Tab-separated table of C-alpha atoms and ligand atoms in Angstrom:
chain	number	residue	atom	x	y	z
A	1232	UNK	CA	55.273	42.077	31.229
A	1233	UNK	CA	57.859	39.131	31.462
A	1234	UNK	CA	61.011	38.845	29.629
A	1235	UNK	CA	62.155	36.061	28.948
A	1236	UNK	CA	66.179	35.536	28.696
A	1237	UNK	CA	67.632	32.825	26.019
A	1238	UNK	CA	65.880	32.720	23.006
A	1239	UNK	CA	67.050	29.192	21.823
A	1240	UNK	CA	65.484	25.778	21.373
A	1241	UNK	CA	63.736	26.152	25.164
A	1242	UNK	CA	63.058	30.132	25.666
A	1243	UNK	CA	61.975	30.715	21.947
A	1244	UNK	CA	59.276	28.742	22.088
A	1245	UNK	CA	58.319	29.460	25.602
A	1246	UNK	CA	58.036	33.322	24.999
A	1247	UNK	CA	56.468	32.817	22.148
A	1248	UNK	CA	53.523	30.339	23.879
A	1249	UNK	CA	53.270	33.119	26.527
A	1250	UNK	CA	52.898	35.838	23.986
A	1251	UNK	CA	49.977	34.161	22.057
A	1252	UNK	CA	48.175	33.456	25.106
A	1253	UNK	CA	48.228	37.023	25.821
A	1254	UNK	CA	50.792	37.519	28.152
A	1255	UNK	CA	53.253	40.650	26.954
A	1256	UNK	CA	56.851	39.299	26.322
A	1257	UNK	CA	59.828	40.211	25.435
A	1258	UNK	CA	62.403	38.046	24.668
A	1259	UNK	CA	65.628	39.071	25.210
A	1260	UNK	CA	69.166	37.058	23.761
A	1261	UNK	CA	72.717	38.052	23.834
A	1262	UNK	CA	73.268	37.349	20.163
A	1263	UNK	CA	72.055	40.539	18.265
A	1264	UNK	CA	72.182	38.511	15.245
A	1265	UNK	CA	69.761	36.327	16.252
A	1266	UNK	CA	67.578	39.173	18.154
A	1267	UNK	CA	67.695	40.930	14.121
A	1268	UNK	CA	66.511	37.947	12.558
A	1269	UNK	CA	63.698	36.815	14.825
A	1270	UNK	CA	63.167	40.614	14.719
A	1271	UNK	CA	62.584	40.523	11.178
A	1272	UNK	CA	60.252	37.412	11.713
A	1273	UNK	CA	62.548	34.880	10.512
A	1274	UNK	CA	62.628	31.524	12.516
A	1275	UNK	CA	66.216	30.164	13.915
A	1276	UNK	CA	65.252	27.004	13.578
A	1277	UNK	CA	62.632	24.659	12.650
A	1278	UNK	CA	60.352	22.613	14.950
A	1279	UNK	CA	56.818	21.316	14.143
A	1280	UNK	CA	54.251	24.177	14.677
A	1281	UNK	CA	56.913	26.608	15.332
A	1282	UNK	CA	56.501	29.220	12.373
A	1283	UNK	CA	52.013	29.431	13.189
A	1284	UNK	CA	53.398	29.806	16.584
A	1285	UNK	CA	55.477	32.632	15.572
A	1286	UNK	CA	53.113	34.505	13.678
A	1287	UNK	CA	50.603	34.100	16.597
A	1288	UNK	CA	53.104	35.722	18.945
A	1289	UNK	CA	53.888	38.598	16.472
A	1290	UNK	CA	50.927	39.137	16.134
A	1291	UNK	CA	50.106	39.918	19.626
A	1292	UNK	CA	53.091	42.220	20.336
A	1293	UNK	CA	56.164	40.078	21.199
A	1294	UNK	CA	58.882	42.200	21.090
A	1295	UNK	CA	63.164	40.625	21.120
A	1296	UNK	CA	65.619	42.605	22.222
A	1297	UNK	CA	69.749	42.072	23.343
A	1298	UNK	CA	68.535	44.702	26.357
A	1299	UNK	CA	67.075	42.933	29.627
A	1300	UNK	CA	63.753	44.859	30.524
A	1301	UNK	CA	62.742	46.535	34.029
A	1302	UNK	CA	59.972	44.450	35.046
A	1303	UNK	CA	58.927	42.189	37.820
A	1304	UNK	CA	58.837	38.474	35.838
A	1305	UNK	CA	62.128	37.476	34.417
A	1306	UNK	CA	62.501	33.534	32.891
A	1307	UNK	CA	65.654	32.337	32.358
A	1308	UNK	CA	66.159	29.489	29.540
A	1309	UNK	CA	70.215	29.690	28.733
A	1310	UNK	CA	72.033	26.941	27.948
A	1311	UNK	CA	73.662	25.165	31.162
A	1312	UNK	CA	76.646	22.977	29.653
A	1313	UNK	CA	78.456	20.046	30.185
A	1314	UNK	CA	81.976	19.722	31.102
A	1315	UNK	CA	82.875	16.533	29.480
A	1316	UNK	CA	86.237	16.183	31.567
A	1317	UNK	CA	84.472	16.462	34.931
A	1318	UNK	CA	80.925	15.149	33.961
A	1319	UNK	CA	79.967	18.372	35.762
A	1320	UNK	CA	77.490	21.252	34.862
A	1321	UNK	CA	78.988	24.698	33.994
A	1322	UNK	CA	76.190	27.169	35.385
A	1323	UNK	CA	78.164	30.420	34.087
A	1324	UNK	CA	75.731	30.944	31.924
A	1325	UNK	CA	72.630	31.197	34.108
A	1326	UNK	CA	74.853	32.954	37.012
A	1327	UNK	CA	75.412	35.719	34.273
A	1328	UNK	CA	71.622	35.872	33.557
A	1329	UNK	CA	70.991	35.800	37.313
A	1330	UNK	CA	73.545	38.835	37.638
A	1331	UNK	CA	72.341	41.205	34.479
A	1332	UNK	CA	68.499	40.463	35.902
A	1333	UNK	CA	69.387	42.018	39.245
A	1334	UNK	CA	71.032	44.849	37.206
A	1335	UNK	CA	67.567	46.037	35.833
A	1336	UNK	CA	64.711	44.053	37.816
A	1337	UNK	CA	62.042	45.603	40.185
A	1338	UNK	CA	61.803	45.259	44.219
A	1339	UNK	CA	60.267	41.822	44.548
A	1340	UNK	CA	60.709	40.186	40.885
A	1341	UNK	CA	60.783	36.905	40.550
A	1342	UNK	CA	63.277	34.682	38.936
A	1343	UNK	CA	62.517	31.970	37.186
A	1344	UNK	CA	65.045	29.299	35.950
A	1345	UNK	CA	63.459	26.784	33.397
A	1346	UNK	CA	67.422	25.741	32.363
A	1347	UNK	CA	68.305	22.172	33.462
A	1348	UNK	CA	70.685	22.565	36.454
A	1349	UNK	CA	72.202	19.843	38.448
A	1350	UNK	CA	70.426	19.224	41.848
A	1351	UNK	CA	72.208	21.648	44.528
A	1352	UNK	CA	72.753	24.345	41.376
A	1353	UNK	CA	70.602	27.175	43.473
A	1354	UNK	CA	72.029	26.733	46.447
A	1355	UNK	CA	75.467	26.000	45.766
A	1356	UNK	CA	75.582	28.815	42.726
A	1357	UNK	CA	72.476	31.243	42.221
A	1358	UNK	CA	71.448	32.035	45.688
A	1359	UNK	CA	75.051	33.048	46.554
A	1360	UNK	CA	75.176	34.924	43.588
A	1361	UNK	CA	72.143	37.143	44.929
A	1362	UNK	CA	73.448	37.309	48.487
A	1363	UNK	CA	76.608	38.551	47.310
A	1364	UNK	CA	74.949	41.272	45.687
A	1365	UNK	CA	72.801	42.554	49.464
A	1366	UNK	CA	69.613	41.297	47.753
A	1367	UNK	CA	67.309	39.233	50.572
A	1368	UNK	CA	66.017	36.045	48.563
A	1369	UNK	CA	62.368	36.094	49.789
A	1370	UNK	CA	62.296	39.654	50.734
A	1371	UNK	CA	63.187	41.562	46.942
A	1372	UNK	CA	63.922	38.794	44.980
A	1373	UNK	CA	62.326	35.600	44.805
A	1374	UNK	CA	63.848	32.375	43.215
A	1375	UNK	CA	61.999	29.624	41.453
A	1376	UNK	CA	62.813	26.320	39.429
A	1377	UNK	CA	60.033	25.581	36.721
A	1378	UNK	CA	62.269	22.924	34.913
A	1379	UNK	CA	61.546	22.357	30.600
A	1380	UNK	CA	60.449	19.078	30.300
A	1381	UNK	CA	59.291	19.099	26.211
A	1382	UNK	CA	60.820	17.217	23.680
A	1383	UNK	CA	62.515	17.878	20.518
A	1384	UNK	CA	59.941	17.364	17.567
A	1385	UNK	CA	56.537	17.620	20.221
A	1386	UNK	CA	57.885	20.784	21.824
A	1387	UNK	CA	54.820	23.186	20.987
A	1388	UNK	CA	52.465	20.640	21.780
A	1389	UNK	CA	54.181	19.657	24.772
A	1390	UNK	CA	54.649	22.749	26.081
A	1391	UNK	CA	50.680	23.463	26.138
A	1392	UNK	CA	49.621	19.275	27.087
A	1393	UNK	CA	52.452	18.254	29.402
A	1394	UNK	CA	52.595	18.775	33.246
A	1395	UNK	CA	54.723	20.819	35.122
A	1396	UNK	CA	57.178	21.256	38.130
A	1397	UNK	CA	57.232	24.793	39.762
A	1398	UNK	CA	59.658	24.321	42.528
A	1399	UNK	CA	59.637	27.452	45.083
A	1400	UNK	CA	60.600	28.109	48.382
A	1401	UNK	CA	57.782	30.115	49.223
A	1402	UNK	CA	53.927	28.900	48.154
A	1403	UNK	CA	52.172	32.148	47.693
A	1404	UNK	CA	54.863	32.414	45.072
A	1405	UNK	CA	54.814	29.417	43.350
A	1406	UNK	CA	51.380	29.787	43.326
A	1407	UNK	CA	51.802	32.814	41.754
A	1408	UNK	CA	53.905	31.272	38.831
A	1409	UNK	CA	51.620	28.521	38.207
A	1410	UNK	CA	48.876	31.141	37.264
A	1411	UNK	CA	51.420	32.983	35.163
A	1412	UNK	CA	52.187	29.297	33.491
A	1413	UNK	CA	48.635	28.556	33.201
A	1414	UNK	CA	47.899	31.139	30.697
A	1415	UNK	CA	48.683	28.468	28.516
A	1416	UNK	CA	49.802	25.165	30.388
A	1417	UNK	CA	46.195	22.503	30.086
A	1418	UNK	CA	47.927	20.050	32.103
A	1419	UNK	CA	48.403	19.848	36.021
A	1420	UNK	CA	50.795	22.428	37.634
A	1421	UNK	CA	52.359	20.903	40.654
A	1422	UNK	CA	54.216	23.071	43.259
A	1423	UNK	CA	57.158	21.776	45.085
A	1424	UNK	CA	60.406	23.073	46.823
A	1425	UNK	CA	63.188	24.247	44.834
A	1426	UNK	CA	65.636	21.202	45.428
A	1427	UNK	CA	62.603	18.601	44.938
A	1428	UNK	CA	62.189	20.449	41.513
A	1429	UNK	CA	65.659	20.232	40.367
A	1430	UNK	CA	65.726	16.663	41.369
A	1431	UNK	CA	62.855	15.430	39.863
A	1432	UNK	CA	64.165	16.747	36.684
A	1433	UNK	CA	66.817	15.349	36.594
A	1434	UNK	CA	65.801	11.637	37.090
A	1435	UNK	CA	63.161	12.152	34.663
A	1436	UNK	CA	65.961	12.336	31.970
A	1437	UNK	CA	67.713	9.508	34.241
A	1438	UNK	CA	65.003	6.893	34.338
A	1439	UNK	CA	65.039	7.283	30.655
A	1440	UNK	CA	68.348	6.774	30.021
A	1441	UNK	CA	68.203	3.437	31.970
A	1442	UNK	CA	65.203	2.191	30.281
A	1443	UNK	CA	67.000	2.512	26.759
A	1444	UNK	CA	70.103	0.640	28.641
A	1445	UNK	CA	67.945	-1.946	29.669
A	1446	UNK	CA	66.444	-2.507	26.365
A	1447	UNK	CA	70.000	-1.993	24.281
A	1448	UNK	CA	71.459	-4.667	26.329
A	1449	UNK	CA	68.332	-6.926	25.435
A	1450	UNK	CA	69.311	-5.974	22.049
A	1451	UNK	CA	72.596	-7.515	22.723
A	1452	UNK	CA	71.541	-10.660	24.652
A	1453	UNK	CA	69.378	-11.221	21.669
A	1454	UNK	CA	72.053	-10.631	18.883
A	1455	UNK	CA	74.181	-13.172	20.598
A	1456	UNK	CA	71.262	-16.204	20.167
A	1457	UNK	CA	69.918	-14.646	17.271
A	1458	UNK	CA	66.392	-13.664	18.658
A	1459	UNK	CA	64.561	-10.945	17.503
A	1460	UNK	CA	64.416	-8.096	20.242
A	1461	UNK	CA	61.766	-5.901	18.886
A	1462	UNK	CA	59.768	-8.568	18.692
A	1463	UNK	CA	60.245	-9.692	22.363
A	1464	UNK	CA	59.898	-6.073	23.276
A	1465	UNK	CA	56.703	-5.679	21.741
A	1466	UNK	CA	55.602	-8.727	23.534
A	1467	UNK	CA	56.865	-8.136	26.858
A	1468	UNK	CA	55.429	-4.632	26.760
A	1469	UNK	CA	51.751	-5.619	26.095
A	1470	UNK	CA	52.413	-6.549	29.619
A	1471	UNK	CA	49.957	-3.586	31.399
A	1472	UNK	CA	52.754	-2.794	33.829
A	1473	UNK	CA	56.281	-2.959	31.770
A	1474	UNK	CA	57.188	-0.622	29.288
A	1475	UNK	CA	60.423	-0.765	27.725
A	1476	UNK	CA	62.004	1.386	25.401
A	1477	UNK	CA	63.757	0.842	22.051
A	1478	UNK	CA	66.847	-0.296	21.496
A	1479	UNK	CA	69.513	1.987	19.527
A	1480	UNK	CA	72.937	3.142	18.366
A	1481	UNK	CA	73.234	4.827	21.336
A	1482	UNK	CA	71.549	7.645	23.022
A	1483	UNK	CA	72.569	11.315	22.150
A	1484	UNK	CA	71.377	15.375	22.998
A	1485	UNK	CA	72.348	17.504	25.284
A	1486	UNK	CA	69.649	15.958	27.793
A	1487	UNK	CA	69.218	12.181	28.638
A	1488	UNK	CA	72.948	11.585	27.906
A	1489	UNK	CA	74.369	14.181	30.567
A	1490	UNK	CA	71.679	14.598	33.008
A	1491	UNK	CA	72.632	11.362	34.736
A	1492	UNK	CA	76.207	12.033	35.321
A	1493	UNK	CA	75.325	14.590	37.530
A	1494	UNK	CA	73.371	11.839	40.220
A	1495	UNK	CA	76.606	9.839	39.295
A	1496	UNK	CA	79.014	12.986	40.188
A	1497	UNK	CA	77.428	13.912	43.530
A	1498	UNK	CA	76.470	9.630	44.690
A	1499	UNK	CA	79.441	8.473	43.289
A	1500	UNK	CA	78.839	5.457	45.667
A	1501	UNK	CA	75.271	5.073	45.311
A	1502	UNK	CA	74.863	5.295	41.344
A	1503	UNK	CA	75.512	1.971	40.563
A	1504	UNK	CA	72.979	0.806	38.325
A	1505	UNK	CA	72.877	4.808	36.838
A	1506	UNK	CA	76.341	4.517	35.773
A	1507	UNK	CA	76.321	1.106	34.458
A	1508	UNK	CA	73.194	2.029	32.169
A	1509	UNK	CA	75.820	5.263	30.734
A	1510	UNK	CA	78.490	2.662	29.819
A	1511	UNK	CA	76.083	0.504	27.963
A	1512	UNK	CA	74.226	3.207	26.014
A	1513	UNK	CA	78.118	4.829	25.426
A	1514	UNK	CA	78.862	1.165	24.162
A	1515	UNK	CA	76.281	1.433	21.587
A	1516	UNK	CA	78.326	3.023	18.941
A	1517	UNK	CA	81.070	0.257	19.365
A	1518	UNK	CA	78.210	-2.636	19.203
A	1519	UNK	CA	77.172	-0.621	16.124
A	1520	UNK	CA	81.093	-1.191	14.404
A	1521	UNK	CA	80.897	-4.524	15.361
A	1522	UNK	CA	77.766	-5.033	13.600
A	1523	UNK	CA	79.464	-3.225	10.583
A	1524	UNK	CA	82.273	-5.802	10.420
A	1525	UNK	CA	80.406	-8.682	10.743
A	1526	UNK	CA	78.449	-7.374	7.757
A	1527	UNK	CA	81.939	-6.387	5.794
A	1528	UNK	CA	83.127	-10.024	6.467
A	1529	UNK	CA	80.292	-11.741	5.575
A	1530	UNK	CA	80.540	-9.992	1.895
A	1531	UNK	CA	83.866	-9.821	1.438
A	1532	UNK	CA	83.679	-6.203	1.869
A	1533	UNK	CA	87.269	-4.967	3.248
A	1534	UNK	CA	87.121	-1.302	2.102
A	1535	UNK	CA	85.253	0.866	4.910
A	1536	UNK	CA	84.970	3.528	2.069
A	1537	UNK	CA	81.725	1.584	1.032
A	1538	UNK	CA	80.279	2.038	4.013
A	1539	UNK	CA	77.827	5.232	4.420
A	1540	UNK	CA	76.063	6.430	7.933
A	1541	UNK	CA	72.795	7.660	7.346
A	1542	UNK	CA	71.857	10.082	9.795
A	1543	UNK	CA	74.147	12.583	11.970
A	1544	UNK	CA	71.541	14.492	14.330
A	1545	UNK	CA	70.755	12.609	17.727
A	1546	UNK	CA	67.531	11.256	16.848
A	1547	UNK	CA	65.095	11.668	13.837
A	1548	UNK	CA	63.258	14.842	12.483
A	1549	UNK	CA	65.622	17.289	14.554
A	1550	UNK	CA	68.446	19.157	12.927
A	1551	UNK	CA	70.722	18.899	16.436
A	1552	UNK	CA	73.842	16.655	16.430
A	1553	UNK	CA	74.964	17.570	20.091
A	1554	UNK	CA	76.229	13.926	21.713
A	1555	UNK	CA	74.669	12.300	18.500
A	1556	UNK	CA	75.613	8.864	17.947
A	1557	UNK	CA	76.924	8.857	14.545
A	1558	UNK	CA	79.309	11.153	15.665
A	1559	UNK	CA	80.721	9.094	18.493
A	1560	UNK	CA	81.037	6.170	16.430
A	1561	UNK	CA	83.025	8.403	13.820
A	1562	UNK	CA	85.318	9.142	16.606
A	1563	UNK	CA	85.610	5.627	17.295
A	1564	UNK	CA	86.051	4.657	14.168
A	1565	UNK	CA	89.319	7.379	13.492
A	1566	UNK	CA	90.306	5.203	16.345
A	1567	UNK	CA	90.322	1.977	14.507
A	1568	UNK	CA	91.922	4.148	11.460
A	1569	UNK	CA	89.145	3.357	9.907
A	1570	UNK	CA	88.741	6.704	8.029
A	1571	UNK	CA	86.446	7.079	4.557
A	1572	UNK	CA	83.295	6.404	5.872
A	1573	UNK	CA	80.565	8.098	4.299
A	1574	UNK	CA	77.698	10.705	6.085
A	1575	UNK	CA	74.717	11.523	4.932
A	1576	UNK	CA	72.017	13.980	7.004
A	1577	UNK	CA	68.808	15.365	5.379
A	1578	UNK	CA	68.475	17.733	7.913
A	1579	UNK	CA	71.917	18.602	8.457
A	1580	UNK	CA	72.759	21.696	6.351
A	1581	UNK	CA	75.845	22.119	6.840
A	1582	UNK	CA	79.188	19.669	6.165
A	1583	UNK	CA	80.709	19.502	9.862
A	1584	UNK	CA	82.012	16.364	9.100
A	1585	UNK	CA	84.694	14.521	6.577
A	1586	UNK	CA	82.963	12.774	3.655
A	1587	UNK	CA	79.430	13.920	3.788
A	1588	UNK	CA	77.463	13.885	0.916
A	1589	UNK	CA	74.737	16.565	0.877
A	1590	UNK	CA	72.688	14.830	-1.811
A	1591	UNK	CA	71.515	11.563	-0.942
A	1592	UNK	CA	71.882	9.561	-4.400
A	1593	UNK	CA	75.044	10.942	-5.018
A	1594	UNK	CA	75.945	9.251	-1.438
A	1595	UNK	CA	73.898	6.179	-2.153
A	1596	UNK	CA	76.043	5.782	-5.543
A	1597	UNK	CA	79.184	5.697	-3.349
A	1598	UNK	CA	78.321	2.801	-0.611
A	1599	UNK	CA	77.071	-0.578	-0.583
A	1600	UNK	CA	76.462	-0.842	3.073
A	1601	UNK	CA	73.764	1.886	4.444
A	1602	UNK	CA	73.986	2.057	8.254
A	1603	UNK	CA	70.864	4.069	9.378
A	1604	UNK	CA	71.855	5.593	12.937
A	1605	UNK	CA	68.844	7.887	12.603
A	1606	UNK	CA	64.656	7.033	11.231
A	1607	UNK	CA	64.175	10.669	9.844
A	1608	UNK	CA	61.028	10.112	8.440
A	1609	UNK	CA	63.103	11.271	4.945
A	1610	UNK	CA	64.785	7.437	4.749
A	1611	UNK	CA	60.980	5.769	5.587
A	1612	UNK	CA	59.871	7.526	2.241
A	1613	UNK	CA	62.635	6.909	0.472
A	1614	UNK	CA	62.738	3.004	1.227
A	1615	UNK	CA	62.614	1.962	-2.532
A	1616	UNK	CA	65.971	3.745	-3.835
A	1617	UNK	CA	68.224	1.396	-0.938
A	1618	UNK	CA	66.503	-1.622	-1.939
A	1619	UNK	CA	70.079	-2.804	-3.564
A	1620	UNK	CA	72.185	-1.866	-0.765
A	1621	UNK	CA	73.122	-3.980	2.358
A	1622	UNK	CA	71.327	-2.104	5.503
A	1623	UNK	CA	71.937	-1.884	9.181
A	1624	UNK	CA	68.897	-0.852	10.297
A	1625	UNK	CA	69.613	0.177	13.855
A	1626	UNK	CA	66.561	1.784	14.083
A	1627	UNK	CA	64.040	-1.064	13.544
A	1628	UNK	CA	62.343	0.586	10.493
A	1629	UNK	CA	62.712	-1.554	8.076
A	1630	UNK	CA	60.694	-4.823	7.735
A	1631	UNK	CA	62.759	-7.426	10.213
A	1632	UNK	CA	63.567	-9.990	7.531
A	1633	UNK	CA	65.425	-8.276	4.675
A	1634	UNK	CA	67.724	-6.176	6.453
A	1635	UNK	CA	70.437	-6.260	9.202
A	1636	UNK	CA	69.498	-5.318	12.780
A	1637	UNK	CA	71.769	-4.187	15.716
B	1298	SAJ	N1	66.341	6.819	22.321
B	1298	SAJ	C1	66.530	5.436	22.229
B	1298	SAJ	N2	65.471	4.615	22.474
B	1298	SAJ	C2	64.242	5.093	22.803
B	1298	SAJ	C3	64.045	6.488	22.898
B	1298	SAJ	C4	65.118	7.328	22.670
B	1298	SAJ	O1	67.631	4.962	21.935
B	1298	SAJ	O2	63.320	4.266	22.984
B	1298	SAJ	C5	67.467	7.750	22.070
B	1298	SAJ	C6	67.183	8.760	20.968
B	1298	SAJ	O3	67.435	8.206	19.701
B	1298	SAJ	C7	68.148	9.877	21.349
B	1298	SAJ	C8	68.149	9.832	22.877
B	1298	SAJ	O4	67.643	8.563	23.221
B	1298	SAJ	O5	69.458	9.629	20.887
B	1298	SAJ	C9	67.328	10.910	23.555
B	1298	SAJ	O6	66.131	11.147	22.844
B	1298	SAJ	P1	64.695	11.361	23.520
B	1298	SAJ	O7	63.747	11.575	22.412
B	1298	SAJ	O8	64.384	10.257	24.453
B	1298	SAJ	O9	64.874	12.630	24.457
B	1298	SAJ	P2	65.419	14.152	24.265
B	1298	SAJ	O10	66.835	14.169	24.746
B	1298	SAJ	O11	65.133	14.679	22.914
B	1298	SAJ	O12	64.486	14.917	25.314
B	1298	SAJ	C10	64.490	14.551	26.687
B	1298	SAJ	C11	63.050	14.387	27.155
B	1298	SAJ	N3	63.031	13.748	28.463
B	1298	SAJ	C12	62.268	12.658	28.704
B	1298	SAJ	O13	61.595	12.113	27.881
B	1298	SAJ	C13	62.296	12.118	30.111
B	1298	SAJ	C14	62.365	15.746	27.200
B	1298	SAJ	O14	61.078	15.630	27.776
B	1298	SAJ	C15	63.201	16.735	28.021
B	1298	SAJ	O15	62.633	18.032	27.983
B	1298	SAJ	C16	64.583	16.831	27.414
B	1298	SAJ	O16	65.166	15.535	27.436
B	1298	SAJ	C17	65.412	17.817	28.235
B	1298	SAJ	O17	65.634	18.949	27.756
B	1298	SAJ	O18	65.763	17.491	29.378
């Protein structure tokens, strides 16, 4: 049996691919609330796939409980936050996993941390944490790094088609985990070291993070001459070897937008182009406002009331506003006092901010400029009632000619 500890956007799924593929699972979570519901097979959130998923898994046995189980197989998929002040992780989360593991687990278990941690994390934190406690990593408890790597929208998918990372110390173990992960994993399981793992990870999410830089400050090269950068984009990348990403209003979540400030807070000295590609994708909000105003001026606009942001998640068909950037350009914008802006989120069911409308013609009645920060598929089908509005498209949706871009 393997439990499996965090049952949120990561660990639900996870347990839940292990349990249809036969493996027995429990899932454990701190919340009981959430342990009741997903007890009572109701979903905390929605993802494509998710809820067959589910019933697959229930139907095979999976069990969720607030308890952590005796066993020998423990995966641990807690949230690892972000300390905005010090651009530093917070592993409290996973240490206290770590610690209530070695409260219940058999001689010989093996711990498995799928959370993203900072490169050093297991040395500098979790192995430590184990010594402290007598335990001999290698001897009765073994320690491995099999990093997430799906994405928000693909994750069930992903989770069976993409590769993976096991990074162990010791090979007959890691072999050991890529059979577990095979019960469900088609793609290629590669085994590494632990601090190769937790690096590679990491500038995954980094190399992404530039790419979008590169391409957002193509996007302003371009506005300045009036070129159009999707266009040049598209052309550059038929290319066979470049591949750039899209331009944006900036990049949000709790993963490509954090990850690399932990390269830049170890290599302060050596992060240079890392840290300039942050400051342009955390200028992206401000190039947005600009955008705004030039827009405002051009029509004689001067109250920012008319204005309405479509979209407050971090990117489209997800419900999760962590780092999103609608919500750093509000904060910008209560900088420039510019306060009366409207919101407007399909997907976002409750009001966390000022002026959202949760019906979107009763916010399209109150704007004249629509700024669409996000391309839920929701706006693509609904194209026809904004035809009379002014739009900032800065998500290259709409056809090139009739709107505003970034
Ligand atoms: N974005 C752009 N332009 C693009 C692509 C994305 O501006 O061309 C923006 C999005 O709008 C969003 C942000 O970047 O605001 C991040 O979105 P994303 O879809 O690129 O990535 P995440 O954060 O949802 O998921 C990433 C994935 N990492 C990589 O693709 C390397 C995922 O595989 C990881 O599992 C996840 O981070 C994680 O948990 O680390």
């Amino acid at each position: 049996m393997i439990n499996v500890i965090g049952l949120g956007y990561i660990g639900l799924p996870t347990a839940l691919m292990f349990a249809k593929s036969g493996v027995e699972v429990v899932g454990t979570d701190i919340s009981e609330e959430l342990v009741q519901s997903l007890s009572q097979e109701k979903l905390s959130f929605e993802e494509e796939g998710l809820e067959k998923l589910f019933e697959e898994a229930i139907s095979n046995g999976i069990k969720f409980s607030t308890e952590y189980q005796y066993t020998n197989t423990y995966i641990i998929a807690v949230p690892t936050p972000y300390v905005k002040e010090s651009k530093k992780l917070d592993p409290k989360y996973v240490i206290s996993a770590v610690n209530s593991v070695l409260d219940v687990c058999e001689k010989g278990s093996v711990i498995i941390i799928e959370s993203t941690i900072s490169p050093g994390t297991m040395d500098r934190y979790i192995r430590p944490e184990i010594e402290k406690r007598g335990r001999v990593i290698g001897g009765d408890i073994h320690l491995v790094h099999a990093p997430e790597r799906i994405i928000p929208g693909n994750m069930v998918y992903e989770l069976e088609y993409n590769s993976r990372t096991i990074g162990a110390d010791d090979i007959q173990v890691g072999e050991k985990v890529k059979s577990l992960y095979k019960n469900f994993c088609e793609a290629e399981v590669v085994i590494t070291d632990i601090r190769s793992a937790e690096m590679s990870k990491v500038i995954e999410n980094t190399y992404r993070d530039v790419n979008i830089a590169f391409a957002n400050e193509l996007a302003k090269i371009c506005r300045q001459d009036n070129m159009n950068v999707y266009e040049i984009i598209r052309i550059a990348n038929m290319h066979p070897r470049v591949n750039i990403l899209q331009p944006g209003p900036g990049v949000g979540g709790h993963c490509i937008s954090v990850d690399p400030w932990f390269l830049v807070g170890d290599y302060p000295d050596l992060t240079k182009i890392i840290l300039n590609a942050r400051k342009i994708n955390d200028s992206m909000p401000t190039h947005v406002l600009s955008r705004i105003r030039d827009i405002m001026r051009e029509h004689g606009i001067k109250d920012i009331s008319k204005v309405g942001l479509y979209g407050l998640t971090y990117k489209e068909n997800v419900d999760d506003t962590r780092e999103s950037p609608t919500l750093q350009l509000l904060e910008r914008m209560d900088e420039h006092l510019a306060f009366g802006v409207k919101v407007f989120d399909p997907m976002v069911k409750d009001k966390i901010v000022d002026h959202q409308f949760m019906d979107f013609e009763d916010f399209l009645n109150e704007i004249e400029i629509l700024v669409v920060m996000v391309g839920h598929d929701h706006i693509k089908s609904n194209m026809e009632l904004v035809k009379d509005k002014l739009v900032l498209d800065t998500k290259n949706i709409f056809n090139y000619e009739i709107v505003y871009k970034l």
